[in-house]
Tab-separated table of C-alpha atoms and ligand atoms in Angstrom:
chain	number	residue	atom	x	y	z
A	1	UNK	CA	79.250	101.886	121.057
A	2	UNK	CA	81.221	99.820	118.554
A	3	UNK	CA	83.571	101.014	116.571
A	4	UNK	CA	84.278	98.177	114.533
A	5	UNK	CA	81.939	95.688	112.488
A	6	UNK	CA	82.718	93.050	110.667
A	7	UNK	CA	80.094	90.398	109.644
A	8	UNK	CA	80.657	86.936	108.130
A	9	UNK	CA	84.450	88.175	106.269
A	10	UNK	CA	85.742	85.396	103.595
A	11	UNK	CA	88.517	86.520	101.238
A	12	UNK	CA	89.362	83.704	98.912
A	13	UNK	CA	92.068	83.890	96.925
A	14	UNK	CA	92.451	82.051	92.944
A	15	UNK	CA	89.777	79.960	91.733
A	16	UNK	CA	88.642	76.733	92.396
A	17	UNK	CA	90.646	73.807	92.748
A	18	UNK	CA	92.883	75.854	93.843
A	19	UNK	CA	91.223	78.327	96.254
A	20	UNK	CA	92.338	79.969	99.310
A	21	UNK	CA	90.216	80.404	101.874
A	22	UNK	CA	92.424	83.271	103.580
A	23	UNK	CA	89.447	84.057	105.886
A	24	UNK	CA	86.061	81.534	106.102
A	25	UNK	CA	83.729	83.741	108.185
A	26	UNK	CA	84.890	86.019	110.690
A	27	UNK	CA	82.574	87.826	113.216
A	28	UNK	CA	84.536	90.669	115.111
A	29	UNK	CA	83.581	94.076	117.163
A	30	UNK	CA	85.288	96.180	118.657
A	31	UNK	CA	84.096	98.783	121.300
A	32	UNK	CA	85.280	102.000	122.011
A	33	UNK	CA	88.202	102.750	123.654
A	34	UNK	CA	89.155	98.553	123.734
A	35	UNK	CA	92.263	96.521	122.658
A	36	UNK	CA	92.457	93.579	121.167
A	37	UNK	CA	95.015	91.625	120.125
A	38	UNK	CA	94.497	88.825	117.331
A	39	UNK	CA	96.830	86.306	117.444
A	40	UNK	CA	97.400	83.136	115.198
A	41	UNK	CA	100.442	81.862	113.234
A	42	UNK	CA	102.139	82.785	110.064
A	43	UNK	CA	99.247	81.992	107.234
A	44	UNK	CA	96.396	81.700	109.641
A	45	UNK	CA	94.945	84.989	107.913
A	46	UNK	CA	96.122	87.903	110.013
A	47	UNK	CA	97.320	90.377	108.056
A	48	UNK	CA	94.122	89.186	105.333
A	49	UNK	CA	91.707	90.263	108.375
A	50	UNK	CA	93.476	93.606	108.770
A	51	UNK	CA	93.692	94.675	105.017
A	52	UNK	CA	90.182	94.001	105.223
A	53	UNK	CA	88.957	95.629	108.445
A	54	UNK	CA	91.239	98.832	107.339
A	55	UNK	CA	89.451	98.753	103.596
A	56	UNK	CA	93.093	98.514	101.913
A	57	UNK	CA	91.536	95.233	100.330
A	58	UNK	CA	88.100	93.804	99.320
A	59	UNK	CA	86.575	90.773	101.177
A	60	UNK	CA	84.631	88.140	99.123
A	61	UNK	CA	82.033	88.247	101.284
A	62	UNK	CA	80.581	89.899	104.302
A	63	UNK	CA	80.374	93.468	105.426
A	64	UNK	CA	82.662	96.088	107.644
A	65	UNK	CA	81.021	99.030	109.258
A	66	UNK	CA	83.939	101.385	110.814
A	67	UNK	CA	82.109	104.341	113.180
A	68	UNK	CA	79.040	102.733	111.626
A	69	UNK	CA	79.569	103.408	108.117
A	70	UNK	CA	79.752	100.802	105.735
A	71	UNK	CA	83.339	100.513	103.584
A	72	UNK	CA	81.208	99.292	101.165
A	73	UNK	CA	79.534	101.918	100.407
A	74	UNK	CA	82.466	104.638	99.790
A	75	UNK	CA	84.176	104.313	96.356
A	76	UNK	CA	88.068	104.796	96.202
A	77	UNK	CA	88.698	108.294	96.174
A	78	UNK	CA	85.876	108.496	99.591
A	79	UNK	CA	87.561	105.233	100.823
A	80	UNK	CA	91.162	106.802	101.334
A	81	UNK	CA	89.657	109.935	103.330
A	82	UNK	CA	87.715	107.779	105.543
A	83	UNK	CA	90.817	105.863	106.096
A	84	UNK	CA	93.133	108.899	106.461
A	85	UNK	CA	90.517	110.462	108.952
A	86	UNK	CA	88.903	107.157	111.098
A	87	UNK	CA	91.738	104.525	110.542
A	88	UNK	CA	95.678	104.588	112.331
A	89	UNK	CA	97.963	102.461	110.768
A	90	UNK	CA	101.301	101.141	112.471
A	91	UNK	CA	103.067	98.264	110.355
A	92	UNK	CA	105.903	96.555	111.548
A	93	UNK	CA	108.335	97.677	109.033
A	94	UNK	CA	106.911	101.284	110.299
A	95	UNK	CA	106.559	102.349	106.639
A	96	UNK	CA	108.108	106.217	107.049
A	97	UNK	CA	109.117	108.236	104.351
A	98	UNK	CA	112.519	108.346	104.123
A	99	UNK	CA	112.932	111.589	102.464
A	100	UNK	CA	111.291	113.454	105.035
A	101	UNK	CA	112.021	114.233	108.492
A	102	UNK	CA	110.139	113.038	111.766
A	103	UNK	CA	107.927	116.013	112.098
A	104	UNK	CA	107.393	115.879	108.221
A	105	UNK	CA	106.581	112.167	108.669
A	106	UNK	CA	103.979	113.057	111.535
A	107	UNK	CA	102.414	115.538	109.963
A	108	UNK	CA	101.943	114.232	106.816
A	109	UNK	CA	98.512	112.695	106.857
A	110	UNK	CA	96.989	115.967	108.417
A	111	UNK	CA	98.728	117.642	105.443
A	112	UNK	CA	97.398	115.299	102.984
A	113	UNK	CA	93.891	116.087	104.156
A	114	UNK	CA	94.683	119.815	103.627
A	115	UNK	CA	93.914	120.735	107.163
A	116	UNK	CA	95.608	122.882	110.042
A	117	UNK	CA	98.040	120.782	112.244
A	118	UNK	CA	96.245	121.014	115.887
A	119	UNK	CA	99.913	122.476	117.644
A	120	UNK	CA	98.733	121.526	121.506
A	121	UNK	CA	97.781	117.847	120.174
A	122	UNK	CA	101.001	117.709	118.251
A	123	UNK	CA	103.207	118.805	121.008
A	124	UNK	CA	101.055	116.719	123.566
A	125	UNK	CA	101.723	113.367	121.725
A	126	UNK	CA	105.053	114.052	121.084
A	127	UNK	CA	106.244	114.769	124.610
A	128	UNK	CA	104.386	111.220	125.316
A	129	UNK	CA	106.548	109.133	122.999
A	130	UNK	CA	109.603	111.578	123.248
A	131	UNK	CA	109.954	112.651	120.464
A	132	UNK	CA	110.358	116.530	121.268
A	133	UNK	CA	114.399	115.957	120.273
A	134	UNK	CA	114.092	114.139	117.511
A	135	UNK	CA	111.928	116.348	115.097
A	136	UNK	CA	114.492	117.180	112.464
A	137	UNK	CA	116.280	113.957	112.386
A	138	UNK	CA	115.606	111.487	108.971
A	139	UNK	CA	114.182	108.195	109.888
A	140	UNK	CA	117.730	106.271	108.771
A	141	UNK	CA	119.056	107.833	111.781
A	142	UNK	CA	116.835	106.567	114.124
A	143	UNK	CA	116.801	103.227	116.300
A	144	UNK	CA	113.573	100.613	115.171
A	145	UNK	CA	111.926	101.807	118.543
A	146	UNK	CA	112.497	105.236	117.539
A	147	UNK	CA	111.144	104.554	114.494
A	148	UNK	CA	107.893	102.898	115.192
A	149	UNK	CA	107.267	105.674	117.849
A	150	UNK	CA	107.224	108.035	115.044
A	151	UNK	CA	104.850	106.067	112.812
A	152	UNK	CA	102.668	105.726	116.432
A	153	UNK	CA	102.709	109.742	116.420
A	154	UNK	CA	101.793	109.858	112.502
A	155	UNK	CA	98.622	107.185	113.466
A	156	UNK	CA	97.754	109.722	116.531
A	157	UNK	CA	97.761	113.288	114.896
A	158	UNK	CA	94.627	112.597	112.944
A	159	UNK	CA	92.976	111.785	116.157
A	160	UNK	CA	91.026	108.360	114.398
A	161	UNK	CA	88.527	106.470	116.289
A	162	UNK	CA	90.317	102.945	115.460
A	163	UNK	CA	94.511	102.027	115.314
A	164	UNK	CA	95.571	99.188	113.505
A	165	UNK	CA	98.868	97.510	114.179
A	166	UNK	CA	99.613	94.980	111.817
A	167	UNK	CA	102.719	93.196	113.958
A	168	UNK	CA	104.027	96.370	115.490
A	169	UNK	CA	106.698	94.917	117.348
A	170	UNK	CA	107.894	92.745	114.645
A	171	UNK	CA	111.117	93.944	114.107
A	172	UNK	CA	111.893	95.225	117.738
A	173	UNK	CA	113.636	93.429	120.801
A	174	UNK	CA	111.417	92.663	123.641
A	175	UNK	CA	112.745	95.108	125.779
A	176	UNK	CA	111.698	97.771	123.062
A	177	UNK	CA	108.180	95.903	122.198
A	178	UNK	CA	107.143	96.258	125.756
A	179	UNK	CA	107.838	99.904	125.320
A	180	UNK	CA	106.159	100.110	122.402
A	181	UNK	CA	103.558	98.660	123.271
A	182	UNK	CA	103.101	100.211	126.653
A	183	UNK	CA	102.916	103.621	124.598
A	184	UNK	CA	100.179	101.957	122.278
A	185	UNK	CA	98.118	100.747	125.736
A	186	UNK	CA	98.685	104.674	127.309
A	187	UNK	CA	97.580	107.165	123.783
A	188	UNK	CA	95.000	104.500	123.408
A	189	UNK	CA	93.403	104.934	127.158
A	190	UNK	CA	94.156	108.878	126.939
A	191	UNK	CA	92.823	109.373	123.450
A	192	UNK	CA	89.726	106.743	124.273
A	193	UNK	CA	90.970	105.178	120.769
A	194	UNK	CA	90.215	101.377	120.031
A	195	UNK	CA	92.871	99.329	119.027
A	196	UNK	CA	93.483	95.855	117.018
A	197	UNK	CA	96.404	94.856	116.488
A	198	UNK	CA	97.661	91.537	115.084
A	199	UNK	CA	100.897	89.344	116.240
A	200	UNK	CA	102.296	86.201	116.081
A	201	UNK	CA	103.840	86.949	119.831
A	202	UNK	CA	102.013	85.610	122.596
A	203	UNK	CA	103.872	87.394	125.113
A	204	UNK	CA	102.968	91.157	123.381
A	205	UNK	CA	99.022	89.876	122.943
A	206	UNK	CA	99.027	89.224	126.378
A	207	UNK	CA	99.218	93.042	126.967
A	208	UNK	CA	95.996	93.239	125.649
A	209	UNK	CA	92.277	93.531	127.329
A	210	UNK	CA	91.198	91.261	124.729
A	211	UNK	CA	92.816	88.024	123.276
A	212	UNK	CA	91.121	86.958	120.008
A	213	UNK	CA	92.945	83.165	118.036
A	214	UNK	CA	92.730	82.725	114.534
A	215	UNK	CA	93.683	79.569	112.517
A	216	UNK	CA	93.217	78.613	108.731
A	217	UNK	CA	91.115	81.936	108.548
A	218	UNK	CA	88.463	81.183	111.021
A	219	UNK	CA	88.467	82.480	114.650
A	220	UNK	CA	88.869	79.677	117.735
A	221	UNK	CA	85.205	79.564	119.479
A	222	UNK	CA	86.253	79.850	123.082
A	223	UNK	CA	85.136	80.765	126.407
A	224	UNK	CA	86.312	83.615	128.166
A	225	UNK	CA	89.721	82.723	130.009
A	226	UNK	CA	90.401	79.495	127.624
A	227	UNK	CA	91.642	80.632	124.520
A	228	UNK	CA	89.563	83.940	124.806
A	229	UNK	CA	90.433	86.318	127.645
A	230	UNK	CA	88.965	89.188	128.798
A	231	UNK	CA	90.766	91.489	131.348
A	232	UNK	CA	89.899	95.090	133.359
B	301	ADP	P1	99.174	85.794	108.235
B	301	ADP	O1	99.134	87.288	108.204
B	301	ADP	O2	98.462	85.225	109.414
B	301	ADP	O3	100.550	85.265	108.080
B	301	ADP	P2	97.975	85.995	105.637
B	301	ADP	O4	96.706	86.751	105.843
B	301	ADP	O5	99.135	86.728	105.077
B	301	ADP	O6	98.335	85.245	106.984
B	301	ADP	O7	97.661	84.765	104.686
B	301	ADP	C1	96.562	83.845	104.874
B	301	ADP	C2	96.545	82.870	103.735
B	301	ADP	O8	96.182	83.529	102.532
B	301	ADP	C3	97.896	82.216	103.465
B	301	ADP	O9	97.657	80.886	103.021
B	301	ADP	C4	98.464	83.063	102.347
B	301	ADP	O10	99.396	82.342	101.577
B	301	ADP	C5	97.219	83.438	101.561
B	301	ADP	N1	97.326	84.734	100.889
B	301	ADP	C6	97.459	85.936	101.486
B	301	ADP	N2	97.504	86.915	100.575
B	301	ADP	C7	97.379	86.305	99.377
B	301	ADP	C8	97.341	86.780	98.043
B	301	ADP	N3	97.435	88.089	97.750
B	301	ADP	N4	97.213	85.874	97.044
B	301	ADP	C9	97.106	84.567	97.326
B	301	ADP	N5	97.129	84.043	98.552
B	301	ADP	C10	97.263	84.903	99.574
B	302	ADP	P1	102.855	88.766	107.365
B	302	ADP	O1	104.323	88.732	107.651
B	302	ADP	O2	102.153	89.972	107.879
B	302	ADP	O3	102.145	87.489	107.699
B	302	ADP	P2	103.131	87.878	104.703
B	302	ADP	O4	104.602	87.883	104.560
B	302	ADP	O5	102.377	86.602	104.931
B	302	ADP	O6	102.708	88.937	105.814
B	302	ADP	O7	102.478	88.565	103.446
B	302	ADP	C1	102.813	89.870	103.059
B	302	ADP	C2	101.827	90.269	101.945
B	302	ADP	O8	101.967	89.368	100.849
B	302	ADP	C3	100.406	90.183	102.430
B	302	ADP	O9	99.825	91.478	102.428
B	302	ADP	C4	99.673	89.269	101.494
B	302	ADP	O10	98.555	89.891	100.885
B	302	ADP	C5	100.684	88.907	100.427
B	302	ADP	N1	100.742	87.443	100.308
B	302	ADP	C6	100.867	86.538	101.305
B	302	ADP	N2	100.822	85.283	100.846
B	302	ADP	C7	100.663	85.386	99.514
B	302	ADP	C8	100.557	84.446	98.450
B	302	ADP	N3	100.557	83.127	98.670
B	302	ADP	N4	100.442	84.931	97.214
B	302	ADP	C9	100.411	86.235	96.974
B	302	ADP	N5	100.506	87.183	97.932
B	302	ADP	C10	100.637	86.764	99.175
């Protein structure tokens, strides 16, 4: 079943002569469970791609179906539950609230929702990023990795079908990205979740079952185990 599907994407940006083609026809699914890494340089259209497949932005043309449901179909206010309940986000400046604490910052998006936090799923995810001591600390105190492995348990608790890391281990030393990342690959497999997650870092894509190249907003047409690679 897939997950994720995005038809023919362009997102131009200004107006003729002056237009940016930010993405010029992207075809992408994702299946259940799978992880993909995209990978391309700075201004090949990455982070374009995920506004797009996450419905935080509007592509010029083409279509997204997410769990098949079209994100063109919901308006605003049905857009932001959709993402809240379907969509994890991790960004690489981890984007945590500073005001509240870790559990606050976990439990935020089930609160937002106005639903029950599910305790045994809660406790579960945060004994798997170890977390369990850190509940009452503010993010400021925390180390980058600590950080980002609280914004990994605030994508988890609402238990969404797709998580999309927009350079997740941007900010992190390698030591800590593997980590990271490594966590990702495990809540993923456990929680059957799909991810895609973007990166300019060819050593973290390579962690990936799926390596997917963009440049100057199109994908590279490859064969599997050229620039495309699929792995068990
Ligand atoms: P990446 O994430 O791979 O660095 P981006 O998706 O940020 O690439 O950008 C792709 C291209 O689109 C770049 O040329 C960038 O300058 C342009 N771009 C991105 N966002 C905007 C925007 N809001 N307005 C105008 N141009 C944009
Ligand atoms: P990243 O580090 O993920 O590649 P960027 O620094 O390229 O992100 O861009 C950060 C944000 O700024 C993006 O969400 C994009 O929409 C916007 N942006 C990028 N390039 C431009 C541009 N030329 N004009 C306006 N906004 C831009």
């Amino acid at each position: 079943m897939k997950v994720l599907e995005a038809r023919n994407i362009k997102k131009y940006y200004g107006k003729e002569p002056n237009i940016t083609k930010a993405l010029d026809g992207v075809d992408f699914s994702v299946e259940k469970g799978e992880f993909v890494a995209i990978v391309g340089t700075s201004g090949s259209g990455k982070s374009t791609l995920l506004n797009m497949l996450g419905g935080l932005d509007v592509p010029t043309y083409g279509e997204i179906k997410i769990q098949g449901k079209k994100l063109s179909d919901l308006n605003d206010e049905q857009l932001t539950i959709f993402r809240r309940r379907n969509i994890g986000f991790i960004f690489q400046n981890y984007n945590l609230l500073p005001m509240l604490n870790v559990y606050e910052n976990i439990v935020l998006p089930i609160e937002l929702d106005g639903q029950e936090v599910d305790q045994i799923f809660l406790n579960e995810i945060i004994n798997m990023l170890g977390l369990k001591e850190k509940l009452k600390s503010m993010p400021n105190m925390l180390s980058g990795g600590q950080q980002q492995r609280v914004a990994i348990a605030r994508a988890l608790i609402t238990k969404p079908a797709i998580i999309l890391a927009d350079e997740p281990t941007g900010n992190l030393d390698s030591k800590t990205s593997r980590d990271v990342l490594e966590l990702i690959q495990s809540t993923s497999r456990k929680f059957e979740q799909s991810v895609v997650m973007i990166t300019h870092n060819e050593h973290i894509a390579d962690l990936a079952q799926r390596i997917v190249r963009i440049e100057d907003g199109k994908f590279l047409k490859t064969g599997v185990g050229e620039n495309e690679k699929i792995r068990e």
